[in-house]
Amino acid sequence: MKNNILLLIFCGIVSQVWSQPTSQPSFVSPEVHPDGKVSFRLWAPKADEVKLNAQFEKAPLAMQKDDRGVWSVTVSAVKPDMYPYAFNVDGIQVADPKNSAIFPNEGFQNSILEVTGNSPLVHTLKNVPHGTVAYRYYHSPELGIRPAVIYTPPGYEENPKKKYPVLYLLHGTTDTEETWSKVGRANIILDNLIAEGKAEPMIIVMPYGRAYPKISKSAGSLRNWDNLQEFKTDFFNNLMPFVEKSYRTKPDKDSRAIAGFSGGGGTTLFLGLNNLDKFSFVCGFAPGMLENEFERNNAGAFANPQQTNKMLKLFWIGVGKDDGLYPVNLKFMEVLKQKNIKHETLISEGGHTWMNCKLYLATIAQKLFK
Amino acid sequence: MKNNILLLIFCGIVSQVWSQPTSQPSFVSPEVHPDGKVSFRLWAPKADEVKLNAQFEKAPLAMQKDDRGVWSVTVSAVKPDMYPYAFNVDGIQVADPKNSAIFPNEGFQNSILEVTGNSPLVHTLKNVPHGTVAYRYYHSPELGIRPAVIYTPPGYEENPKKKYPVLYLLHGTTDTEETWSKVGRANIILDNLIAEGKAEPMIIVMPYGRAYPKISKSAGSLRNWDNLQEFKTDFFNNLMPFVEKSYRTKPDKDSRAIAGFSGGGGTTLFLGLNNLDKFSFVCGFAPGMLENEFERNNAGAFANPQQTNKMLKLFWIGVGKDDGLYPVNLKFMEVLKQKNIKHETLISEGGHTWMNCKLYLATIAQKLFK
């Protein structure tokens, strides 16, 4: 910590002036009330207008300033879930400084509101055996030192002979390797499903989806062609060998799945459907795609539908009715039907959100490796 | 992702209006130039005044707005290190939305600038063997499910019989269990020192320092008496047993160290100096303390200095000359001298910063378990 106000709190001693002294009043944000209403608060005495942008609301909500300079709004009970939100302060999007639950992202700042409700949800942290979320590095000759977040299920350390199937799980464009655990709660969802006997214990590999620095961070969607090529090279040459060397994996295609959201969903289909010898399970979560790229990006699966159906144990696509990608996903499903390529679909409520990502993961996790 | 601008980038399709459409220009922030200068940029077309608060500057720097609404400032070459910074937008502290390196904290928002310079520093990510940073949960009957971040050194997985010493490493007030790895680079520092043969391979346990929910997040310093009591109970009853059950630790006092920063430094001295049978290494990094609490908080070590000197292999205190806690730390060192309690000190340049934390950790890591 390095703010005077904090030093004052800690020790009653004021050090050098680094940031301007503040007289921020004490308050909590977000505050989930017992009746399910939620209050959001931000100290912004000089702001002219502060709004709340929360993914449980279709439009920004006006906030009111009190005489301490604290803006606030209380919203009526929202459906239990985890929601990204931010404050809009005179046009600037600001995460909630009082909330350490941050949405890992390279393009915007959001905080996470968790509303648990009366009974735990599939992503609620419960007192069940917990797996481990490990932050690892691997080396790519082309891209340098790359991060990956890797979940091992409860019991992994205690059963040193046991081998596990692997789900590769890709984030969306501008997300990072941390987004699936921190916003998608992949680890907690699996902990809970494994505890209930609903999912097979599995390793989940959550890599960083942009082939940076070869592909710039401002180069658009992860499923753009150049990123697909560079990411594919890194995936098969470096990431997968690192995982299979470092973890006790079952190294056969029936023990390997790939899934991903949005731009990472497009990447998932490209990697999965063109490498049917490596993956028996391919799942797109609101996958990013363009109609004029269907044939090129999915050539491996489209070439011989009968063979594709034989090779894939699960080909799954989920998308929300309010998602901007809903129309193109419907078109893609039409094409699959025309080509007689077997697939399962989940058309959910809602839009292009991480609330839906959690639903999709919880759904497919119960279908994998069975 | 859920912004229209992003959806536009991804797929050319506009979905429901969730947040207002934006026309944010493309730019990078922060940008470290080849000559070591650094540019910071923020899009804030409606703001009246934007300043940069960076820990390499003593005072906020004015930023200038261009005709696109992008505020920027370029600073002259700064000493290679990692620096917390934020923008002050009309009085509100805002992290850099273009930078996914966020300072994990419950009280403020900062981003992290890394300036590497021409030769790698002790905390620079290099192509050496890397340990694992694991996000774990353990259960406390009093406090519920608690997070801890745990570093295991390179080779831990490959040497299933080898046992390791353990450093417990505590963050400062308002920091979280992630701050030591993300801002303090504890894992990278150890990876580098171990690769050079300068530090013993060790496990580092980075728990969450507030006894929440028993102790409120707004209850001031971690070294306040009530938090010390609750944290101590959790530490010895739950955290340490979890670590010694889950990891291959050497469970003797000569293989156990405790260190911590600021409020967590005060906690470190309290836990370490009152439990000389459990820790042979006790290190305070700018430890938070009050003169009138010296006798009470350190009673275990003060009671019998000769015994204390025999029990401790290292008692170490580091503090910066510009730190608000420098005077009270000097007083504490005086008291130790009067009592003939052996200790090592490092009086560094600089203030109450994570730049100094990294220096202190890199210093003591080379002294532990030898």
GROMACS .gro file of C-alpha atoms in nm, chain B residues 36-369:
model
  334
  406GLY     CA    1   1.363   0.378  -2.157
  407LYS     CA    2   1.107   0.659  -2.166
  408VAL     CA    3   0.753   0.548  -2.089
  409SER     CA    4   0.426   0.676  -2.233
  410PHE     CA    5   0.098   0.641  -2.045
  411ARG     CA    6  -0.234   0.693  -2.220
  412LEU     CA    7  -0.601   0.702  -2.120
  413TRP     CA    8  -0.909   0.768  -2.328
  414ALA     CA    9  -1.122   1.014  -2.131
  415PRO     CA   10  -1.279   1.265  -2.370
  416LYS     CA   11  -1.510   1.419  -2.109
  417ALA     CA   12  -1.259   1.456  -1.825
  418ASP     CA   13  -1.144   1.800  -1.715
  419GLU     CA   14  -0.812   1.691  -1.567
  420VAL     CA   15  -0.615   1.366  -1.581
  421LYS     CA   16  -0.295   1.305  -1.386
  422LEU     CA   17  -0.057   1.013  -1.361
  423ASN     CA   18   0.021   0.883  -1.012
  424ALA     CA   19   0.322   0.657  -1.048
  425GLN     CA   20   0.549   0.529  -0.776
  426PHE     CA   21   0.861   0.639  -0.963
  427GLU     CA   22   0.747   1.001  -0.925
  428LYS     CA   23   0.711   1.191  -0.599
  429ALA     CA   24   0.414   1.394  -0.723
  430PRO     CA   25   0.132   1.342  -0.975
  431LEU     CA   26   0.216   1.433  -1.336
  432ALA     CA   27  -0.023   1.633  -1.552
  433MET     CA   28  -0.141   1.458  -1.868
  434GLN     CA   29  -0.242   1.632  -2.193
  435LYS     CA   30  -0.552   1.560  -2.402
  436ASP     CA   31  -0.531   1.520  -2.780
  437ASP     CA   32  -0.817   1.578  -3.025
  438ARG     CA   33  -0.925   1.213  -3.000
  439GLY     CA   34  -0.984   1.250  -2.626
  440VAL     CA   35  -0.672   1.050  -2.537
  441TRP     CA   36  -0.475   1.190  -2.243
  442SER     CA   37  -0.105   1.110  -2.238
  443VAL     CA   38   0.224   1.182  -2.074
  444THR     CA   39   0.572   1.055  -2.155
  445VAL     CA   40   0.819   1.033  -1.869
  446SER     CA   41   1.195   1.026  -1.898
  447ALA     CA   42   1.378   0.696  -1.854
  448VAL     CA   43   1.300   0.541  -1.516
  449LYS     CA   44   1.516   0.299  -1.323
  450PRO     CA   45   1.429  -0.057  -1.432
  451ASP     CA   46   1.181  -0.208  -1.183
  452MET     CA   47   0.808  -0.275  -1.148
  453TYR     CA   48   0.603   0.027  -1.041
  454PRO     CA   49   0.241   0.058  -0.932
  455TYR     CA   50   0.060   0.346  -1.102
  456ALA     CA   51  -0.288   0.479  -1.160
  457PHE     CA   52  -0.461   0.762  -1.336
  458ASN     CA   53  -0.634   1.033  -1.142
  459VAL     CA   54  -0.936   1.134  -1.348
  460ASP     CA   55  -1.106   1.438  -1.199
  461GLY     CA   56  -1.017   1.310  -0.854
  462ILE     CA   57  -1.093   0.940  -0.907
  463GLN     CA   58  -0.811   0.686  -0.900
  464VAL     CA   59  -0.841   0.457  -1.202
  465ALA     CA   60  -0.625   0.164  -1.306
  466ASP     CA   61  -0.507   0.152  -1.668
  467PRO     CA   62  -0.778  -0.025  -1.873
  468LYS     CA   63  -0.520  -0.116  -2.139
  469ASN     CA   64  -0.299  -0.303  -1.894
  470SER     CA   65  -0.404  -0.642  -1.761
  471ALA     CA   66  -0.128  -0.633  -1.496
  472ILE     CA   67  -0.341  -0.528  -1.198
  473PHE     CA   68  -0.228  -0.477  -0.838
  474PRO     CA   69  -0.443  -0.715  -0.629
  475ASN     CA   70  -0.584  -0.498  -0.356
  476GLU     CA   71  -0.902  -0.441  -0.158
  477GLY     CA   72  -0.862  -0.069  -0.105
  478PHE     CA   73  -0.741   0.089  -0.427
  479GLN     CA   74  -0.681   0.024  -0.794
  480ASN     CA   75  -0.334   0.031  -0.939
  481SER     CA   76  -0.177  -0.110  -1.252
  482ILE     CA   77   0.178  -0.234  -1.278
  483LEU     CA   78   0.444  -0.092  -1.511
  484GLU     CA   79   0.741  -0.317  -1.575
  485VAL     CA   80   1.061  -0.160  -1.706
  486THR     CA   81   1.313  -0.434  -1.772
  487GLY     CA   82   1.614  -0.239  -1.895
  488ASN     CA   83   1.908  -0.393  -2.073
  489SER     CA   84   1.990  -0.673  -1.832
  490PRO     CA   85   1.742  -0.891  -1.644
  491LEU     CA   86   1.670  -0.806  -1.280
  492VAL     CA   87   1.617  -1.055  -0.999
  493HIS     CA   88   1.241  -1.044  -1.063
  494THR     CA   89   1.256  -1.058  -1.444
  495LEU     CA   90   1.084  -1.358  -1.603
  496LYS     CA   91   1.363  -1.555  -1.768
  497ASN     CA   92   1.395  -1.885  -1.949
  498VAL     CA   93   1.501  -2.081  -1.638
  499PRO     CA   94   1.313  -2.370  -1.475
  500HIS     CA   95   0.992  -2.230  -1.324
  501GLY     CA   96   0.815  -2.334  -1.010
  502THR     CA   97   0.439  -2.358  -0.978
  503VAL     CA   98   0.210  -2.097  -0.823
  504ALA     CA   99  -0.095  -2.282  -0.692
  505TYR     CA  100  -0.422  -2.125  -0.581
  506ARG     CA  101  -0.552  -2.342  -0.298
  507TYR     CA  102  -0.836  -2.341  -0.047
  508TYR     CA  103  -0.830  -2.467   0.309
  509HIS     CA  104  -1.104  -2.482   0.566
  510SER     CA  105  -1.122  -2.283   0.887
  511PRO     CA  106  -1.400  -2.371   1.133
  512GLU     CA  107  -1.409  -2.005   1.241
  513LEU     CA  108  -1.352  -1.822   0.913
  514GLY     CA  109  -1.485  -2.056   0.646
  515ILE     CA  110  -1.310  -2.143   0.322
  516ARG     CA  111  -0.982  -1.952   0.301
  517PRO     CA  112  -0.758  -1.889   0.000
  518ALA     CA  113  -0.381  -1.933  -0.006
  519VAL     CA  114  -0.134  -1.900  -0.291
  520ILE     CA  115   0.145  -2.155  -0.266
  521TYR     CA  116   0.471  -2.163  -0.462
  522THR     CA  117   0.652  -2.491  -0.511
  523PRO     CA  118   1.000  -2.468  -0.659
  524PRO     CA  119   1.119  -2.612  -0.994
  525GLY     CA  120   1.165  -2.989  -0.961
  526TYR     CA  121   0.899  -3.031  -0.691
  527GLU     CA  122   0.680  -3.252  -0.912
  528GLU     CA  123   0.975  -3.446  -1.054
  529ASN     CA  124   1.127  -3.538  -0.716
  530PRO     CA  125   0.839  -3.709  -0.536
  531LYS     CA  126   1.049  -3.806  -0.233
  532LYS     CA  127   1.219  -3.474  -0.169
  533LYS     CA  128   1.107  -3.259   0.124
  534TYR     CA  129   1.134  -2.882   0.128
  535PRO     CA  130   1.163  -2.598   0.381
  536VAL     CA  131   0.875  -2.351   0.395
  537LEU     CA  132   0.863  -1.971   0.396
  538TYR     CA  133   0.534  -1.818   0.511
  539LEU     CA  134   0.510  -1.481   0.336
  540LEU     CA  135   0.250  -1.225   0.445
  541HIS     CA  136   0.115  -0.931   0.245
  542GLY     CA  137   0.037  -0.579   0.369
  543THR     CA  138  -0.293  -0.431   0.479
  544THR     CA  139  -0.553  -0.414   0.197
  545ASP     CA  140  -0.337  -0.644  -0.019
  546THR     CA  141  -0.458  -0.996  -0.096
  547GLU     CA  142  -0.309  -1.344  -0.115
  548GLU     CA  143  -0.220  -1.264  -0.479
  549THR     CA  144  -0.013  -0.952  -0.414
  550TRP     CA  145   0.313  -1.129  -0.332
  551SER     CA  146   0.316  -1.323  -0.658
  552LYS     CA  147   0.173  -1.055  -0.887
  553VAL     CA  148   0.337  -0.741  -0.747
  554GLY     CA  149   0.615  -0.893  -0.536
  555ARG     CA  150   0.706  -1.155  -0.801
  556ALA     CA  151   0.797  -1.395  -0.520
  557ASN     CA  152   0.784  -1.693  -0.755
  558ILE     CA  153   1.003  -1.537  -1.024
  559ILE     CA  154   1.255  -1.410  -0.770
  560LEU     CA  155   1.289  -1.760  -0.627
  561ASP     CA  156   1.301  -1.924  -0.972
  562ASN     CA  157   1.592  -1.695  -1.062
  563LEU     CA  158   1.780  -1.729  -0.732
  564ILE     CA  159   1.739  -2.107  -0.732
  565ALA     CA  160   1.861  -2.126  -1.094
  566GLU     CA  161   2.173  -1.932  -0.993
  567GLY     CA  162   2.227  -2.153  -0.689
  568LYS     CA  163   2.181  -1.854  -0.458
  569ALA     CA  164   1.870  -1.974  -0.273
  570GLU     CA  165   1.764  -2.311  -0.141
  571PRO     CA  166   1.462  -2.459  -0.320
  572MET     CA  167   1.172  -2.378  -0.088
  573ILE     CA  168   0.794  -2.376  -0.067
  574ILE     CA  169   0.642  -2.029  -0.020
  575VAL     CA  170   0.299  -2.004   0.142
  576MET     CA  171   0.115  -1.676   0.079
  577PRO     CA  172  -0.207  -1.675   0.280
  578TYR     CA  173  -0.478  -1.408   0.299
  579GLY     CA  174  -0.388  -1.195   0.599
  580ARG     CA  175  -0.721  -1.065   0.722
  581ALA     CA  176  -0.932  -1.284   0.952
  582TYR     CA  177  -1.238  -1.199   0.746
  583PRO     CA  178  -1.533  -1.220   0.810
  584LYS     CA  179  -1.461  -1.206   1.185
  585ILE     CA  180  -1.249  -0.897   1.121
  586SER     CA  181  -1.406  -0.649   0.880
  587LYS     CA  182  -1.215  -0.539   0.571
  588SER     CA  183  -1.239  -0.180   0.695
  589ALA     CA  184  -1.095  -0.264   1.040
  590GLY     CA  185  -0.756  -0.105   0.970
  591SER     CA  186  -0.414  -0.262   0.985
  592LEU     CA  187  -0.361  -0.636   0.976
  593ARG     CA  188  -0.140  -0.597   1.282
  594ASN     CA  189  -0.427  -0.465   1.495
  595TRP     CA  190  -0.464  -0.683   1.804
  596ASP     CA  191  -0.796  -0.847   1.717
  597ASN     CA  192  -0.678  -0.951   1.373
  598LEU     CA  193  -0.353  -1.084   1.518
  599GLN     CA  194  -0.546  -1.311   1.755
  600GLU     CA  195  -0.786  -1.449   1.495
  601PHE     CA  196  -0.516  -1.482   1.230
  602LYS     CA  197  -0.287  -1.663   1.473
  603THR     CA  198  -0.558  -1.918   1.550
  604ASP     CA  199  -0.624  -1.981   1.184
  605PHE     CA  200  -0.254  -1.991   1.102
  606PHE     CA  201  -0.157  -2.259   1.354
  607ASN     CA  202  -0.483  -2.456   1.364
  608ASN     CA  203  -0.570  -2.463   0.996
  609LEU     CA  204  -0.320  -2.314   0.752
  610MET     CA  205  -0.003  -2.479   0.877
  611PRO     CA  206  -0.163  -2.824   0.916
  612PHE     CA  207  -0.308  -2.791   0.564
  613VAL     CA  208   0.033  -2.704   0.423
  614GLU     CA  209   0.215  -2.981   0.608
  615LYS     CA  210  -0.047  -3.236   0.503
  616SER     CA  211  -0.070  -3.124   0.140
  617TYR     CA  212   0.297  -3.059   0.062
  618ARG     CA  213   0.623  -3.242   0.121
  619THR     CA  214   0.754  -3.008   0.389
  620LYS     CA  215   1.041  -3.047   0.632
  621PRO     CA  216   0.835  -3.002   0.948
  622ASP     CA  217   1.108  -2.873   1.182
  623LYS     CA  218   1.166  -2.516   1.299
  624ASP     CA  219   1.499  -2.486   1.118
  625SER     CA  220   1.308  -2.547   0.795
  626ARG     CA  221   1.039  -2.288   0.865
  627ALA     CA  222   1.058  -1.913   0.808
  628ILE     CA  223   0.809  -1.629   0.829
  629ALA     CA  224   0.833  -1.291   0.659
  630GLY     CA  225   0.587  -1.016   0.583
  631PHE     CA  226   0.537  -0.658   0.468
  632SER     CA  227   0.383  -0.364   0.652
  633GLY     CA  228   0.073  -0.480   0.847
  634GLY     CA  229   0.178  -0.833   0.754
  635GLY     CA  230   0.526  -0.747   0.881
  636GLY     CA  231   0.377  -0.663   1.219
  637THR     CA  232   0.188  -0.992   1.204
  638THR     CA  233   0.513  -1.169   1.114
  639LEU     CA  234   0.696  -1.039   1.420
  640PHE     CA  235   0.402  -1.125   1.645
  641LEU     CA  236   0.372  -1.481   1.511
  642GLY     CA  237   0.743  -1.542   1.479
  643LEU     CA  238   0.875  -1.389   1.799
  644ASN     CA  239   0.608  -1.552   2.014
  645ASN     CA  240   0.658  -1.896   1.860
  646LEU     CA  241   1.031  -1.951   1.864
  647ASP     CA  242   0.971  -2.325   1.878
  648LYS     CA  243   0.812  -2.306   1.532
  649PHE     CA  244   1.025  -2.058   1.335
  650SER     CA  245   1.402  -2.021   1.318
  651PHE     CA  246   1.382  -1.737   1.064
  652VAL     CA  247   1.177  -1.420   1.123
  653CYS     CA  248   1.194  -1.131   0.875
  654GLY     CA  249   1.006  -0.802   0.885
  655PHE     CA  250   0.975  -0.593   0.568
  656ALA     CA  251   0.894  -0.238   0.686
  657PRO     CA  252   0.691  -0.405   0.959
  658GLY     CA  253   0.393  -0.211   1.093
  659MET     CA  254   0.423  -0.150   1.469
  660LEU     CA  255   0.353   0.104   1.741
  661GLU     CA  256   0.606   0.193   2.005
  662ASN     CA  257   0.361   0.142   2.291
  663GLU     CA  258   0.297  -0.213   2.169
  664PHE     CA  259   0.661  -0.327   2.150
  665GLU     CA  260   0.657  -0.508   2.484
  666ARG     CA  261   0.315  -0.666   2.446
  667ASN     CA  262   0.354  -0.784   2.085
  668ASN     CA  263   0.704  -0.925   2.120
  669ALA     CA  264   0.679  -1.068   2.470
  670GLY     CA  265   0.791  -1.415   2.365
  671ALA     CA  266   1.125  -1.293   2.233
  672PHE     CA  267   1.179  -1.019   2.490
  673ALA     CA  268   1.131  -1.245   2.795
  674ASN     CA  269   1.464  -1.422   2.758
  675PRO     CA  270   1.695  -1.258   2.500
  676GLN     CA  271   1.966  -1.518   2.542
  677GLN     CA  272   1.721  -1.796   2.468
  678THR     CA  273   1.579  -1.594   2.177
  679ASN     CA  274   1.925  -1.557   2.024
  680LYS     CA  275   1.977  -1.931   2.056
  681MET     CA  276   1.641  -2.014   1.898
  682LEU     CA  277   1.658  -1.776   1.599
  683LYS     CA  278   1.896  -1.841   1.312
  684LEU     CA  279   1.792  -1.516   1.147
  685PHE     CA  280   1.601  -1.217   1.278
  686TRP     CA  281   1.597  -0.961   0.998
  687ILE     CA  282   1.438  -0.619   0.949
  688GLY     CA  283   1.445  -0.409   0.634
  689VAL     CA  284   1.300  -0.061   0.594
  690GLY     CA  285   1.343   0.233   0.356
  691LYS     CA  286   1.470   0.574   0.462
  692ASP     CA  287   1.165   0.746   0.309
  693ASP     CA  288   0.918   0.502   0.464
  694GLY     CA  289   0.665   0.649   0.706
  695LEU     CA  290   0.748   0.351   0.925
  696TYR     CA  291   1.122   0.427   0.927
  697PRO     CA  292   1.121   0.614   1.263
  698VAL     CA  293   0.928   0.346   1.452
  699ASN     CA  294   1.144   0.074   1.299
  700LEU     CA  295   1.458   0.260   1.410
  701LYS     CA  296   1.314   0.278   1.762
  702PHE     CA  297   1.242  -0.094   1.752
  703MET     CA  298   1.600  -0.167   1.644
  704GLU     CA  299   1.718   0.046   1.938
  705VAL     CA  300   1.509  -0.162   2.177
  706LEU     CA  301   1.646  -0.484   2.029
  707LYS     CA  302   1.997  -0.351   2.078
  708GLN     CA  303   1.925  -0.255   2.440
  709LYS     CA  304   1.793  -0.603   2.504
  710ASN     CA  305   2.087  -0.766   2.324
  711ILE     CA  306   1.860  -0.944   2.081
  712LYS     CA  307   2.062  -1.031   1.773
  713HIS     CA  308   1.922  -0.906   1.447
  714GLU     CA  309   2.027  -0.803   1.099
  715THR     CA  310   1.900  -0.488   0.934
  716LEU     CA  311   1.883  -0.345   0.586
  717ILE     CA  312   1.820   0.028   0.564
  718SER     CA  313   1.739   0.083   0.200
  719GLU     CA  314   1.662   0.385  -0.012
  720GLY     CA  315   1.298   0.451  -0.098
  721GLY     CA  316   0.971   0.428   0.083
  722HIS     CA  317   0.690   0.192   0.177
  723THR     CA  318   0.684   0.025  -0.162
  724TRP     CA  319   0.671  -0.309  -0.335
  725MET     CA  320   0.993  -0.216  -0.512
  726ASN     CA  321   1.152  -0.245  -0.167
  727CYS     CA  322   0.954  -0.562  -0.091
  728LYS     CA  323   1.116  -0.735  -0.387
  729LEU     CA  324   1.460  -0.620  -0.273
  730TYR     CA  325   1.395  -0.746   0.080
  731LEU     CA  326   1.264  -1.084  -0.036
  732ALA     CA  327   1.556  -1.130  -0.276
  733THR     CA  328   1.790  -1.047   0.013
  734ILE     CA  329   1.647  -1.278   0.277
  735ALA     CA  330   1.577  -1.565   0.033
  736GLN     CA  331   1.954  -1.604   0.005
  737LYS     CA  332   1.989  -1.630   0.383
  738LEU     CA  333   1.714  -1.881   0.461
  739PHE     CA  334   1.761  -2.249   0.541
   0.00000   0.00000   0.00000
